[in-house]
Short mmCIF file of C-alpha atoms in Angstrom, two decimals:
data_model
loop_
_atom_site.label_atom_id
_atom_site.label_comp_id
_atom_site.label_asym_id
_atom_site.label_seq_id
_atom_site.Cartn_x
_atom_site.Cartn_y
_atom_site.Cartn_z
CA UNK A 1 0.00 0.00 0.00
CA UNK A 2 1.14 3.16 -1.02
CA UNK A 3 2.06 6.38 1.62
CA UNK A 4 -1.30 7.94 2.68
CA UNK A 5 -1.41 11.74 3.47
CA UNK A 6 -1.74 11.74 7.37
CA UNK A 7 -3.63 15.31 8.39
CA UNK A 8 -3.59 13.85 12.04
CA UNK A 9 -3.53 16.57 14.93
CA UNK A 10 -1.26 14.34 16.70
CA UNK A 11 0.91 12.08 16.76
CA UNK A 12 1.16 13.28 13.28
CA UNK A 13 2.77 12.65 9.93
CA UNK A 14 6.40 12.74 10.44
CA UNK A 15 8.97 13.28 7.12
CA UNK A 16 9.37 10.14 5.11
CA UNK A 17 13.25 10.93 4.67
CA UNK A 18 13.00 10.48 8.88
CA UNK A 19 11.17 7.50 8.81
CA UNK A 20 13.33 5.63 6.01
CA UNK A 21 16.41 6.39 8.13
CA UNK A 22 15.01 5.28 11.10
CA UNK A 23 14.01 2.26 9.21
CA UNK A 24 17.59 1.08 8.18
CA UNK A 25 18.77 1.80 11.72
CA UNK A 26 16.52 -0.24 13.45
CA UNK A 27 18.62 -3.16 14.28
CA UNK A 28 22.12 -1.89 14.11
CA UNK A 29 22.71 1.64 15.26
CA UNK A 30 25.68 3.40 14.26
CA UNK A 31 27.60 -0.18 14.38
CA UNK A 32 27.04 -0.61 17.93
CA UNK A 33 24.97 -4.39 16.75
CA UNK A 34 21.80 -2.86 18.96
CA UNK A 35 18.65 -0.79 18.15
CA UNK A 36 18.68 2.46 20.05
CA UNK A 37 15.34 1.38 21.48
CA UNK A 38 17.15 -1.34 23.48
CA UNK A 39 19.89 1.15 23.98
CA UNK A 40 20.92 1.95 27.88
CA UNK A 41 20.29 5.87 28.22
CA UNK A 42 24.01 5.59 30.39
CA UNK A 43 25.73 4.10 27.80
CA UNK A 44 28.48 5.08 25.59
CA UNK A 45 26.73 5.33 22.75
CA UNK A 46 23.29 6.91 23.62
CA UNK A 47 24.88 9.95 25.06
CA UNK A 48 25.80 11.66 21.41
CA UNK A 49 22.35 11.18 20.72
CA UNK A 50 20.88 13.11 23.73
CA UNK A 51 23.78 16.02 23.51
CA UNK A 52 23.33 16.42 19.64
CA UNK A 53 19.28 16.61 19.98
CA UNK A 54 20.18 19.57 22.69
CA UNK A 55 22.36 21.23 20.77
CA UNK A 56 20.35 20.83 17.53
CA UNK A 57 17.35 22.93 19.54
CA UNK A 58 19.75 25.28 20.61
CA UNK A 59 20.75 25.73 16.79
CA UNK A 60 17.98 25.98 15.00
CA UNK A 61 15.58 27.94 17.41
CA UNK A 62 18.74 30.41 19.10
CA UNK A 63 18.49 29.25 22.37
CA UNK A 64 19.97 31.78 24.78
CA UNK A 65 23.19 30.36 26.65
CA UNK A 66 20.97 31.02 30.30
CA UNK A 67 18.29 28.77 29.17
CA UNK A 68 18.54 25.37 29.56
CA UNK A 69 17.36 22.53 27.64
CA UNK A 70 15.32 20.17 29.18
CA UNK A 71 14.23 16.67 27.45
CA UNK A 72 11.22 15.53 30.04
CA UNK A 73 7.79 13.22 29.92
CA UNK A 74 4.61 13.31 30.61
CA UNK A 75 3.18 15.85 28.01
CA UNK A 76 2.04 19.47 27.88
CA UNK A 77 -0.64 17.61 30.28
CA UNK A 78 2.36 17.27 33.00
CA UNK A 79 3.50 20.60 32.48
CA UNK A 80 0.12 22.51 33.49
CA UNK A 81 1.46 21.13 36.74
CA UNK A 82 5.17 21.84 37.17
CA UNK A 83 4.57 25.32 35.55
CA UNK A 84 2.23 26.26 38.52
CA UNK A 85 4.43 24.02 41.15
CA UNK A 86 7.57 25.39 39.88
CA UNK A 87 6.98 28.97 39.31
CA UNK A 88 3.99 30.18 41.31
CA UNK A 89 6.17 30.34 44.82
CA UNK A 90 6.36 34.26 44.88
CA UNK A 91 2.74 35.69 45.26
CA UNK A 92 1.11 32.55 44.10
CA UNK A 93 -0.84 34.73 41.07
CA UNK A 94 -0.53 34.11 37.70
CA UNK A 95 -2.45 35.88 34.56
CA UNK A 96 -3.66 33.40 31.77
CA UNK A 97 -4.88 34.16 28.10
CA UNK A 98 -7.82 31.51 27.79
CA UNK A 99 -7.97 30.81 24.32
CA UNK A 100 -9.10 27.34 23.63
CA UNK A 101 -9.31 23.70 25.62
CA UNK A 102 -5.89 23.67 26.76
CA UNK A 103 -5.19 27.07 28.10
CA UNK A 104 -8.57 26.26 30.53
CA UNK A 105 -6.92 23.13 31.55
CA UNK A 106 -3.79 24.43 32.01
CA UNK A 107 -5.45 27.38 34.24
CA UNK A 108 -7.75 24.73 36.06
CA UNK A 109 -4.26 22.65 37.00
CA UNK A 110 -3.12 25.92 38.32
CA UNK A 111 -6.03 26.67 40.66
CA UNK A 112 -6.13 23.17 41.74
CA UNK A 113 -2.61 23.71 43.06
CA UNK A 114 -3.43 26.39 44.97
CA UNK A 115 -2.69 29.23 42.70
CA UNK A 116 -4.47 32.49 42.60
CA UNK A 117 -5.54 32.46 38.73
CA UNK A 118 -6.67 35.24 36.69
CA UNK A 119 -8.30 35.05 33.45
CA UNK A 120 -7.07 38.46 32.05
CA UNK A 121 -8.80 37.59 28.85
CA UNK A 122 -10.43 35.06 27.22
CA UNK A 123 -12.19 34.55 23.41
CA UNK A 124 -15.04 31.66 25.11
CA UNK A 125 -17.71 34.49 24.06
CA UNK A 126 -16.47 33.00 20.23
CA UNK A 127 -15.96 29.98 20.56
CA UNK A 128 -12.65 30.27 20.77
CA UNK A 129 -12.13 31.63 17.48
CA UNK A 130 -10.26 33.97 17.50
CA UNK A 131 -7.04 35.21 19.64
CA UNK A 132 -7.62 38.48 21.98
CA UNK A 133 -5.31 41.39 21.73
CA UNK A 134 -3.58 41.62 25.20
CA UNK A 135 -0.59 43.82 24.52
CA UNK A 136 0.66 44.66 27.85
CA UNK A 137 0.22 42.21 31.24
CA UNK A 138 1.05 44.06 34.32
CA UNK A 139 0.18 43.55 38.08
CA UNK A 140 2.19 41.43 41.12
CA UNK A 141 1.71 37.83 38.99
CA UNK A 142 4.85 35.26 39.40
CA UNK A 143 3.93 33.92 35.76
CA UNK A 144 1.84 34.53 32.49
CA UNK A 145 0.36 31.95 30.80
CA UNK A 146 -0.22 31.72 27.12
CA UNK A 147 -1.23 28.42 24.09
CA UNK A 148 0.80 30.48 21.18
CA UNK A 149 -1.21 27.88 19.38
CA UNK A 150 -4.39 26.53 19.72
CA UNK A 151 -4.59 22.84 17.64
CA UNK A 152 -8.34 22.25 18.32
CA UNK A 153 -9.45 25.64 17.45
CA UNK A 154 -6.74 26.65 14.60
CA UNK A 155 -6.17 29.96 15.98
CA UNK A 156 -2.82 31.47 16.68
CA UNK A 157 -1.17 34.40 18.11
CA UNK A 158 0.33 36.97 15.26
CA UNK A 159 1.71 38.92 18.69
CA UNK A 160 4.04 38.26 21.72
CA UNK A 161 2.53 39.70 24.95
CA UNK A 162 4.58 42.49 26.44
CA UNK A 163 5.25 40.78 30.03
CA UNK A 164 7.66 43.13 31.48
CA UNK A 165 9.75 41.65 34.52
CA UNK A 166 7.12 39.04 34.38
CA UNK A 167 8.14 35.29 32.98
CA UNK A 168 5.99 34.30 30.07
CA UNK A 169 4.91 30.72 29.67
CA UNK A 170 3.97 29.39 26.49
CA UNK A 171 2.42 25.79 25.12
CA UNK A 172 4.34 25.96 21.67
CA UNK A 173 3.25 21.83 20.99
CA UNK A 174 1.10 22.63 17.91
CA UNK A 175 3.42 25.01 16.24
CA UNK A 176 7.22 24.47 17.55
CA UNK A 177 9.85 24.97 14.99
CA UNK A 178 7.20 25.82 12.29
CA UNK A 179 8.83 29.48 12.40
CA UNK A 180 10.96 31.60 14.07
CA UNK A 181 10.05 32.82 17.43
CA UNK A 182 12.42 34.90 20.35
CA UNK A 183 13.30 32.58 22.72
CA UNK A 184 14.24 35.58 25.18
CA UNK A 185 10.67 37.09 25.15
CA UNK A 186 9.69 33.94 27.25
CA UNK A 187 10.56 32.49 30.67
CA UNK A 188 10.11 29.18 29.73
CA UNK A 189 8.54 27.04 26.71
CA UNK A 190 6.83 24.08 26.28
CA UNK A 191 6.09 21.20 23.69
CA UNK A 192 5.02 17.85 23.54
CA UNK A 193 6.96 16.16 20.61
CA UNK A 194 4.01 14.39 18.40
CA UNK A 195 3.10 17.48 16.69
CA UNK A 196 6.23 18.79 14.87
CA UNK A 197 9.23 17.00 16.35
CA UNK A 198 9.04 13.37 16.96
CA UNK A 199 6.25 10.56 17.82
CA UNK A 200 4.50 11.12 21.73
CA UNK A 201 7.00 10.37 24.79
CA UNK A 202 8.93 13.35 24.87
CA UNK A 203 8.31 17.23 25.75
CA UNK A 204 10.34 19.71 25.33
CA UNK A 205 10.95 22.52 27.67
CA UNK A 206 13.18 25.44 27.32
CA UNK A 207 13.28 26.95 30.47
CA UNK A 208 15.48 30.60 31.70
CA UNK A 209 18.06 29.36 34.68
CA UNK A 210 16.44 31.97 36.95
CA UNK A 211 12.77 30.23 36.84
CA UNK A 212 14.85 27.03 38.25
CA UNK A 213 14.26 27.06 42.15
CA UNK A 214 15.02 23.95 44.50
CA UNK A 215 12.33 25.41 46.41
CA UNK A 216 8.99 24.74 44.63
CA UNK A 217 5.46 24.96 46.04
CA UNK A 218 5.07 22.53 48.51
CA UNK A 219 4.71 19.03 48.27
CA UNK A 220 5.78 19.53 44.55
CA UNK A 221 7.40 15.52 44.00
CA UNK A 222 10.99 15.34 43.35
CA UNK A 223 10.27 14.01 40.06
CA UNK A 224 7.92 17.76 39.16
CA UNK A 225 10.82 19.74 39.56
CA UNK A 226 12.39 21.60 36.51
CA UNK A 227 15.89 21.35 38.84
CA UNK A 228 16.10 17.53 39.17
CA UNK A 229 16.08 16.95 35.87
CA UNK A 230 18.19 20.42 34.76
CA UNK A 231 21.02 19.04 37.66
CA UNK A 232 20.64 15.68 35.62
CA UNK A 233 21.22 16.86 32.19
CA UNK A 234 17.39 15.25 31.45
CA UNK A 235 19.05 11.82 32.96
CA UNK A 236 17.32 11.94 36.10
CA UNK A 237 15.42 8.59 35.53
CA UNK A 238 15.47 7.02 31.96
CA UNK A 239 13.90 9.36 29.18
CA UNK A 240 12.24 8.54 26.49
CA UNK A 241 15.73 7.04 24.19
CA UNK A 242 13.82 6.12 20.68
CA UNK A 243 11.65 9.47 20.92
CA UNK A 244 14.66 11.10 21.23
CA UNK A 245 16.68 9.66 19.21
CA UNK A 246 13.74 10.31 16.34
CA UNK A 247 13.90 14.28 17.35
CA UNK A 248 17.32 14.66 17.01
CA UNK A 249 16.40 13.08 13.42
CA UNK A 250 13.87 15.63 12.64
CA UNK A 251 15.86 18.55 13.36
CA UNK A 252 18.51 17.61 11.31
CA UNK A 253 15.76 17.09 8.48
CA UNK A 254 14.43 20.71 9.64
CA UNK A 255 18.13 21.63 9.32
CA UNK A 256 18.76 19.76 5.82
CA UNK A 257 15.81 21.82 4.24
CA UNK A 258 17.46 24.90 5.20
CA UNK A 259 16.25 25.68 8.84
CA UNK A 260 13.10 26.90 10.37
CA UNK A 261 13.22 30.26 8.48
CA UNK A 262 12.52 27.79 5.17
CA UNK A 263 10.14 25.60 6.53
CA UNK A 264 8.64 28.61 7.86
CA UNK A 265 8.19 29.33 4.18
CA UNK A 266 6.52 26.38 3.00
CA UNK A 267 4.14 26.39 5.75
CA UNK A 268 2.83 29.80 4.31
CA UNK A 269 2.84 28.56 1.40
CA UNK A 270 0.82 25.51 2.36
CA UNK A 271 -1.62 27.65 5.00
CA UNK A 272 -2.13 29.95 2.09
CA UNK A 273 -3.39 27.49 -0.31
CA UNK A 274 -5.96 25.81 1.90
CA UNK A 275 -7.15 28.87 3.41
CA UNK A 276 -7.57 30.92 -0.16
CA UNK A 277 -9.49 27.74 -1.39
CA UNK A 278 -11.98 28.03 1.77
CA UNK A 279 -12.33 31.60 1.67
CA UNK A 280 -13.38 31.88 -2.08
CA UNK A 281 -15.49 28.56 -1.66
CA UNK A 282 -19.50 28.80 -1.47
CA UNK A 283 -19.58 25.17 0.30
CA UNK A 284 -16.82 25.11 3.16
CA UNK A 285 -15.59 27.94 5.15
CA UNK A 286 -12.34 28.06 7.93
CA UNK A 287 -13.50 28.62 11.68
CA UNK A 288 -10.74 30.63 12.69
CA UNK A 289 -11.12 34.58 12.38
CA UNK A 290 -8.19 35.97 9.82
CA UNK A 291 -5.84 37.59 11.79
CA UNK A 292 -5.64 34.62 14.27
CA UNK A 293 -5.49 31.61 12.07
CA UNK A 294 -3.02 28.99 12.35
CA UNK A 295 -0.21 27.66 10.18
CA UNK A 296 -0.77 24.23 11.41
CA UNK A 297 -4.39 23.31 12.22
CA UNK A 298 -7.14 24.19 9.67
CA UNK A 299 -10.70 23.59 11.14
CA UNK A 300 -13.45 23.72 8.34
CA UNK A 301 -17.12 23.06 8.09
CA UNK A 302 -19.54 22.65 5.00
CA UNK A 303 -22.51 24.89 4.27
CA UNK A 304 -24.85 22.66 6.34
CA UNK A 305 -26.38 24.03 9.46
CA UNK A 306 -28.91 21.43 10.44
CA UNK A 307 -26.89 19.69 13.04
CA UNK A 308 -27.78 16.06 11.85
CA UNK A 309 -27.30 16.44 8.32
CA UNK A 310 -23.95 18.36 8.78
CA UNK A 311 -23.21 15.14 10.72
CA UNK A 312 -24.26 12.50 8.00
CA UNK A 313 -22.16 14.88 5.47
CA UNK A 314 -19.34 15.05 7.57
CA UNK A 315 -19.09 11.57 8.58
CA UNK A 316 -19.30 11.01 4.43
CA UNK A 317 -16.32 13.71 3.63
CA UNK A 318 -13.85 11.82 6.34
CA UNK A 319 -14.74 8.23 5.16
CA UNK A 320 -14.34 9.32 1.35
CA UNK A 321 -11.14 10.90 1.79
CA UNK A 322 -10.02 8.20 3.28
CA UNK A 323 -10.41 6.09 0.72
CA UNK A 324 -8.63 8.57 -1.79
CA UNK A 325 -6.05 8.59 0.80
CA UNK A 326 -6.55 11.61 2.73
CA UNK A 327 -6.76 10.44 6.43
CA UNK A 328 -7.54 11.78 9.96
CA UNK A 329 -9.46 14.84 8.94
CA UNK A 330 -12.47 14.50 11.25
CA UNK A 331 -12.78 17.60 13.33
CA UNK A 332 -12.46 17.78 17.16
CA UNK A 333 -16.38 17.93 18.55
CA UNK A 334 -15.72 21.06 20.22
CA UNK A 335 -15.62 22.47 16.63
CA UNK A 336 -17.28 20.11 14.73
CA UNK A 337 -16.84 19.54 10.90
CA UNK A 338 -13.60 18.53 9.36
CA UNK A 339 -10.00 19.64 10.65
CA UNK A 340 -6.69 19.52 8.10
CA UNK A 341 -3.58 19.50 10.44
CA UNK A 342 -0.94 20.97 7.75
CA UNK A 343 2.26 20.40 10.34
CA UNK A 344 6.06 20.74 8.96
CA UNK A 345 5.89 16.83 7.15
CA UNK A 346 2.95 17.71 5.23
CA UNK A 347 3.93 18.44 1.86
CA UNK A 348 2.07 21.02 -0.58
CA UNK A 349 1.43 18.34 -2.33
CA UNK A 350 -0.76 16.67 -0.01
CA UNK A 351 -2.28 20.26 0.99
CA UNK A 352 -3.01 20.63 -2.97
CA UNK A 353 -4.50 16.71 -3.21
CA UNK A 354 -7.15 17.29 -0.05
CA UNK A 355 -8.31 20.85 -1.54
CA UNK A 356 -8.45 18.98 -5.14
CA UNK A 357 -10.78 16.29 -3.20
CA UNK A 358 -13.10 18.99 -1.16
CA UNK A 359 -13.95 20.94 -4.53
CA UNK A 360 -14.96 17.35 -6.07
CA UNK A 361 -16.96 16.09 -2.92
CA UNK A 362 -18.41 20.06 -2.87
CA UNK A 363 -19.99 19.44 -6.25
CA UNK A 364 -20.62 16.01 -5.72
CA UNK A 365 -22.70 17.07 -2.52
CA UNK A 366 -23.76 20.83 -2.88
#
């Protein structure tokens, strides 16, 4: 069976070139006689792996020399958590942007905690369609909170909040690497891998030195603090080897294609075609307000407003395009519809075969 194009929101498609190479290493790595998924994380030979996937993240998104690099598990799920436990020990306030599913979990993690939470601004009035314009946080909080971008909604921020002295946090899972962001204009970063880096099991966090206390809120578990695993070089227990292993892959692929300026590029490129072909289409239409539409995560709906027949319709789009080898596009049910997840792998080729496939199911169906 041929290659299908995989428009998953995660895990996602990852680049064939990765895959293939990860293919022909599978049993031998590097002539060590051993796959690196039976590899010891202390050995010899695994440690290149974990130092060159560090110091390819450093590379291609600038990593500032006081930030450290953190290679940790457990998801952005985990890290609603340790962001509260690890930096809300000053006043115990912290400001978060609610724009979409996982900025109100990561803000209901927070409170649960014990944190003082403010929702400085949210777009639920929407639907969550759109990102509000909060230029300027101020006031006595030990951390902002943002989702740069939001993978069940398709929205994205075109702006970096102006923090001040106060550490920005940001859930950059849907849209890491995709372009170039300022690593300084944030305390600390966070992404789980199965989006744009590798398949799930790792999460990346890039976190200032500062932000790294050995005295978190209390009760925090050794295992919830950034500094056990920054003291242990991500070695504090065994990480996730293969996952990382596949990273370090993808970055050199990123890398290879001429670094996240040119992928930026092509994911323009890509976002562009889709969205111009919704916008001037009299059957679909995007979700997402312009001005705050993702790169990455497309959400679309047909013309149909009568809640069962959009259903029968939509359950009809996913299972044809399945069969013409366009798979995972069913849209999350807080959205409804269809959803395209356009991530670095996808090609414009596969962007250009699903809109050539929605114009023949639109007249097919209109």
């Amino acid at each position: 069976m041929s290659r299908v194009y995989n428009f998953s929101a995660g895990p996602s498609c990852l680049p064939e070139e990765v895959l293939k190479e990860c293919a022909e290493e599978m049993l031998d790595y590097n002539g060590t006689g051993q796959s690196v998924m039976e590899m010891s994380h202390r050995s010899k030979a695994y440690k290149p792996i974990i130092e060159h996937a560090e110091a390819q993240v450093r590379k291609l998104m600038k990593v500032p020399e006081n930030y450290k690099v953190l290679f940790l598990q457990g998801g952005g799920s985990t890290q609603f958590a340790m962001v509260a436990q690890n930096l809300g020990i000053h006043t115990g306030k912290a400001a978060y942007i609610q724009t979409g599913v996982w900025a109100k979990k990561a803000a209901q993690e927070a409170k649960h905690l014990g944190l003082t939470v403010d929702i400085i601004a949210s777009s639920e009035d929407k639907n969550y369609s759109y990102i509000p314009k909060v230029e300027k946080i101020e006031g006595d909080y030990d951390y902002a909170y943002i989702c740069f971008n939001n993978t069940i909604m398709g929205t994205h921020y075109e702006y970096i909040p102006d923090t001040g002295k106060i550490p920005l946090v940001a859930d950059i899972s849907s849209c890491v690497l995709s372009e170039e962001l300022d690593v300084s204009k944030f305390g600390l970063l966070f992404a789980g891998a199965q989006k744009n880096l590798a398949p799930a099991g790792v999460t990346l966090v890039i976190i200032r030195e500062d932000l790294i206390t050995d005295t978190p809120r209390q009760g925090t578990p050794t295992m919830m603090c950034y500094k056990t695993h920054s003291d242990a070089a991500s070695m504090y227990n065994t990480p996730p080897c293969y996952t990382i292993y596949v990273l370090a892959k993808v970055l050199d692929w990123i890398e290879k294609k001429g670094g996240v300026q040119a992928i930026h590029k092509l994911n323009v490129e890509k976002a562009d075609w889709l969205y111009n072909y919704l916008d001037s289409s009299s059957y679909y239409h995007a979700t997402a307000e312009k001005g705050s539409r993702s790169l990455m995560n497309v959400p679309f709906l047909t013309k149909e407003t009568d809640a069962e027949k959009a259903k029968v319709i939509n359950d009809k789009f996913v299972a044809e395009a399945a069969k013409a080898g366009l798979v995972n596009l069913a849209g999350h049910r807080l959205v409804g519809g269809m959803r395209a997840s356009i991530y670095n792998a996808m090609t414009l080729e596969g962007v250009k075969a699903l809109t050539a496939f929605m114009d023949k199911f639109a007249k097919e169906n209109f």
